[in-house]
Amino acid sequence: MADRHRPTFTDLPAQVRGWAEEVLGSPVAGTGPATGGYSPGVTDSLFCADGRSAFLKASHPSLNPDSPGLLRSELRALRAMPAGLPIAALLDAFDEGADGWVAVLLERVPGVQAPLPWTDTTIEAALASLAELAGALTPAPVGGFGGAGDALAPLMTLWSELAGVDDLDPWCAARLPALDAAGCRALATVDGDTLLHLDLRADNLMLREDGRLIIVDWAWAARGAAWVDPALLAIEFISSAAPEVDADAWIEHVAGTYRVATDSIVDLLAGILGFFERTGRLPDPPGLPTLRDFQRFQAAALRRWLRRSPHARRSIRG
Ligand SMILES: Nc1ncnc2c1ncn2[C@@H]1O[C@H](COP(=O)(O)OP(=O)(O)OP(=O)(O)O)[C@@H](O)[C@H]1O
Ligand SMILES: [Mg+2]
C-alpha cells in the first residue's frame, strides 16, 4: 500500500490548537496518531498535561476538498444522537467556514480498532451494539438526514459503467445485467426510519477495554431500514476471511432478526461489489493514496463470496 502522511495536532494552526486546549481546559502534552481510516485530515488522540484525553478530527479543503464536508456531516449525526450509545461522544466542534478548518473533538475511546480476525466474542459485541443503536435511533432523530436509497444510489448503479472494461473478472463480465439488476432492486428496499451509519468496517469499529464495541466515523449517516447496517457488516466478515465467521450464516441471522429477505441482503452486497469494482479502477483521490488498494481488495473478496454463496440468486450465481 502507498504511504500516507496525515498531519498531526502540532501541524494545526494556533487557533485550532487553542480551541482544543480551551475546551479540554489543559495544554496538550502528547498526541497519538490513529492508524485506521482513509481521510487525509488530523485524527489524533490528545493527552493533556492534567491527565485528560480526547480524540481530535480536523480537516481543511486543501487536504481534500470533500473532507471538511464529511466532517460536518459527522458532526450533524453526533449532535442528533442521544447520550449513552456505543459511539464516541461529541465534546465540541470548531468551524471556520468554507475555506477554513473544521474540527471535531470527541471522547477518546480507550481501546483498539476492532481486532481482526473477528471471533464469536467480537461478533456478539458488534451485534449488541448494532441492536442498541437501531433501538435508540428508530425513529431517526430529527436532523435533516437524507435517505439511504439516495445515499446508496451512486454506489449501487455502477455495474452498467463496467461494460467493456478489459480487466473485469470474466465471471462478472458474463453476468453484468443480473448484477446491475441486483443493485437496482436493492435500492428499492433500503429506505426506512432508522438512523444508519452506512460505513461499517473494522476501521470504524473500536473494541473498548470493557468489551463494548464502539462505532465511530459517522460521516455517511442517513435514514434507512434497520437491517442495512448489519447487512453491510457482512462485507467486513467476508473480506477479513476470519476462520470463525460464516458470512452466509450472518446473513441468515440478519434476515431472521430484522425480518428481511436474504435476497435483499445479497442484492445489496452485489450492488456494493459494483461500487468496489468501479471505484477500484479510478485514479487516487487527492490525499487518499491507500483507498483504491482497499477497494480492489474488497472487490476481490466480495466477488469470491458471491460466486459461492448459497443465498445468491440463480440469475447471479449461474
Ligand atoms: N473517539 C476515538 N477515540 C480513539 N480512537 C478513535 C476515535 N475515533 C476514531 N478513532 C481511531 O481513528 C481512526 C480514524 O478515525 P475515523 O474513522 O473517525 O476517521 P477517518 O476514517 O480517517 O476519516 P473520515 O471517514 O472522516 O474521512 C479510526 O479507525 C480509529 O482507529
Ligand atoms: Mg474511518
Short mmCIF file of N, CA, C and O and ligand atoms in Angstrom, two decimals, residues 4 6 34-40 43 45 54-55 57 67 70-71 74 88 106-110 112-113 199 201-206 216-220, ligand 1:
data_model
loop_
_atom_site.label_atom_id
_atom_site.label_comp_id
_atom_site.label_asym_id
_atom_site.label_seq_id
_atom_site.Cartn_x
_atom_site.Cartn_y
_atom_site.Cartn_z
N ARG A 4 1.13 7.07 3.48
CA ARG A 4 0.19 8.16 3.65
C ARG A 4 0.66 8.96 4.86
O ARG A 4 0.99 8.41 5.90
N ARG A 6 -0.52 11.71 7.43
CA ARG A 6 -1.55 12.58 7.97
C ARG A 6 -0.89 13.69 8.77
O ARG A 6 0.07 13.44 9.50
N ALA A 34 -3.85 8.04 14.96
CA ALA A 34 -4.68 6.85 14.71
C ALA A 34 -4.18 6.19 13.44
O ALA A 34 -3.75 6.88 12.51
N THR A 35 -4.24 4.89 13.40
CA THR A 35 -3.75 4.21 12.21
C THR A 35 -4.86 3.94 11.20
O THR A 35 -4.63 3.89 10.01
N GLY A 36 -6.10 3.75 11.69
CA GLY A 36 -7.16 3.35 10.77
C GLY A 36 -7.71 4.51 9.96
O GLY A 36 -7.42 5.67 10.23
N GLY A 37 -8.51 4.19 8.95
CA GLY A 37 -9.20 5.23 8.19
C GLY A 37 -8.43 5.66 6.96
O GLY A 37 -7.29 5.26 6.74
N TYR A 38 -9.09 6.48 6.16
CA TYR A 38 -8.53 6.85 4.85
C TYR A 38 -8.44 8.34 4.65
O TYR A 38 -7.87 8.81 3.69
N SER A 39 -9.04 9.13 5.55
CA SER A 39 -9.12 10.57 5.32
C SER A 39 -7.75 11.20 5.49
O SER A 39 -6.90 10.70 6.23
N PRO A 40 -7.53 12.32 4.80
CA PRO A 40 -6.22 12.97 4.87
C PRO A 40 -6.11 13.97 6.03
O PRO A 40 -5.13 14.67 6.14
N THR A 43 -6.26 12.93 12.71
CA THR A 43 -7.05 12.01 13.56
C THR A 43 -6.10 11.60 14.69
O THR A 43 -5.41 10.59 14.58
N SER A 45 -5.26 11.13 18.99
CA SER A 45 -5.60 11.15 20.40
C SER A 45 -4.79 12.28 21.03
O SER A 45 -3.60 12.46 20.71
N ALA A 54 -8.64 13.15 24.82
CA ALA A 54 -9.76 13.31 23.87
C ALA A 54 -9.25 12.85 22.51
O ALA A 54 -8.08 12.51 22.35
N PHE A 55 -10.16 12.81 21.54
CA PHE A 55 -9.78 12.42 20.18
C PHE A 55 -10.17 13.56 19.24
O PHE A 55 -11.30 14.07 19.31
N LYS A 57 -10.52 15.14 15.34
CA LYS A 57 -10.52 15.02 13.88
C LYS A 57 -10.56 16.44 13.33
O LYS A 57 -11.38 17.24 13.79
N SER A 67 -13.33 16.48 2.36
CA SER A 67 -13.18 16.06 3.76
C SER A 67 -13.88 16.97 4.77
O SER A 67 -14.54 16.48 5.69
N LEU A 70 -17.50 16.12 4.92
CA LEU A 70 -17.77 14.84 5.60
C LEU A 70 -17.71 15.02 7.11
O LEU A 70 -18.51 14.45 7.86
N LEU A 71 -16.76 15.83 7.55
CA LEU A 71 -16.64 16.08 9.00
C LEU A 71 -17.88 16.83 9.51
O LEU A 71 -18.39 16.55 10.59
N GLU A 74 -20.62 14.33 9.81
CA GLU A 74 -20.43 13.52 11.02
C GLU A 74 -20.90 14.29 12.25
O GLU A 74 -21.58 13.75 13.13
N ALA A 88 -18.47 7.36 20.16
CA ALA A 88 -17.59 8.29 20.89
C ALA A 88 -18.33 9.62 20.98
O ALA A 88 -18.61 10.25 19.95
N LEU A 106 -13.79 14.68 20.21
CA LEU A 106 -14.62 13.56 20.69
C LEU A 106 -14.02 12.97 21.96
O LEU A 106 -12.81 13.10 22.21
N GLU A 107 -14.86 12.29 22.67
CA GLU A 107 -14.40 11.45 23.76
C GLU A 107 -13.40 10.44 23.16
O GLU A 107 -13.65 9.91 22.08
N ARG A 108 -12.26 10.21 23.84
CA ARG A 108 -11.31 9.21 23.33
C ARG A 108 -11.77 7.82 23.76
O ARG A 108 -12.08 7.61 24.92
N VAL A 109 -11.83 6.91 22.81
CA VAL A 109 -12.24 5.55 23.15
C VAL A 109 -11.00 4.80 23.64
O VAL A 109 -10.05 4.61 22.88
N PRO A 110 -11.00 4.39 24.91
CA PRO A 110 -9.85 3.62 25.39
C PRO A 110 -9.99 2.19 24.87
O PRO A 110 -10.87 1.44 25.27
N VAL A 112 -8.88 -0.50 21.21
CA VAL A 112 -8.18 -0.69 19.94
C VAL A 112 -9.19 -0.76 18.82
O VAL A 112 -10.37 -1.04 19.03
N GLN A 113 -8.71 -0.52 17.63
CA GLN A 113 -9.54 -0.74 16.45
C GLN A 113 -9.97 -2.21 16.48
O GLN A 113 -9.17 -3.06 16.88
N ASP A 199 -21.28 2.97 6.90
CA ASP A 199 -19.86 2.79 6.56
C ASP A 199 -19.19 1.90 7.60
O ASP A 199 -18.11 2.22 8.12
N ARG A 201 -17.04 -0.72 8.95
CA ARG A 201 -15.88 -1.53 8.59
C ARG A 201 -15.02 -1.61 9.84
O ARG A 201 -15.16 -0.80 10.74
N ALA A 202 -14.08 -2.56 9.84
CA ALA A 202 -13.26 -2.74 11.05
C ALA A 202 -12.62 -1.42 11.48
O ALA A 202 -12.51 -1.14 12.66
N ASP A 203 -12.22 -0.58 10.51
CA ASP A 203 -11.51 0.64 10.94
C ASP A 203 -12.47 1.71 11.47
O ASP A 203 -12.02 2.75 11.95
N ASN A 204 -13.76 1.44 11.43
CA ASN A 204 -14.71 2.37 12.06
C ASN A 204 -15.35 1.75 13.30
O ASN A 204 -16.34 2.26 13.83
N LEU A 205 -14.79 0.63 13.74
CA LEU A 205 -15.29 -0.06 14.93
C LEU A 205 -14.13 -0.18 15.91
O LEU A 205 -13.03 -0.57 15.52
N MET A 206 -14.39 0.14 17.16
CA MET A 206 -13.33 0.04 18.16
C MET A 206 -13.79 -0.85 19.30
O MET A 206 -14.94 -0.75 19.75
N VAL A 216 -17.48 4.39 15.35
CA VAL A 216 -17.00 5.76 15.10
C VAL A 216 -17.18 6.12 13.63
O VAL A 216 -17.54 5.28 12.81
N ASP A 217 -16.93 7.39 13.31
CA ASP A 217 -16.87 7.85 11.93
C ASP A 217 -18.27 7.85 11.27
O ASP A 217 -18.56 7.05 10.38
N TRP A 218 -19.09 8.78 11.70
CA TRP A 218 -20.49 8.82 11.29
C TRP A 218 -20.74 9.75 10.08
O TRP A 218 -21.84 10.28 9.92
N ALA A 219 -19.73 9.93 9.25
CA ALA A 219 -19.83 10.91 8.15
C ALA A 219 -20.93 10.59 7.14
O ALA A 219 -21.43 11.46 6.45
N TRP A 220 -21.31 9.30 7.02
CA TRP A 220 -22.26 8.91 5.97
C TRP A 220 -23.65 8.61 6.51
O TRP A 220 -24.47 7.97 5.82
N1 LIG B 1 -13.03 8.61 19.60
C1 LIG B 1 -11.95 7.91 19.25
N2 LIG B 1 -11.04 7.52 20.18
C2 LIG B 1 -9.93 6.82 19.83
N3 LIG B 1 -9.65 6.45 18.56
C3 LIG B 1 -10.52 6.80 17.59
C4 LIG B 1 -11.72 7.54 17.88
N4 LIG B 1 -12.39 7.74 16.74
C5 LIG B 1 -11.66 7.16 15.78
N5 LIG B 1 -10.53 6.59 16.28
C6 LIG B 1 -9.48 5.87 15.51
O1 LIG B 1 -9.08 6.74 14.47
C7 LIG B 1 -9.26 6.15 13.19
C8 LIG B 1 -9.72 7.22 12.20
O2 LIG B 1 -10.92 7.82 12.68
P1 LIG B 1 -12.23 7.89 11.77
O3 LIG B 1 -12.59 6.55 11.30
O4 LIG B 1 -13.24 8.63 12.55
O5 LIG B 1 -11.75 8.81 10.59
P2 LIG B 1 -11.35 8.52 9.06
O6 LIG B 1 -11.91 7.26 8.58
O7 LIG B 1 -9.93 8.74 8.88
O8 LIG B 1 -11.99 9.78 8.48
P3 LIG B 1 -13.21 10.13 7.58
O9 LIG B 1 -14.01 8.92 7.35
O10 LIG B 1 -13.92 11.19 8.35
O11 LIG B 1 -12.64 10.64 6.32
C9 LIG B 1 -10.28 5.03 13.42
O12 LIG B 1 -10.03 3.98 12.50
C10 LIG B 1 -9.99 4.61 14.85
O13 LIG B 1 -8.94 3.66 14.89
#
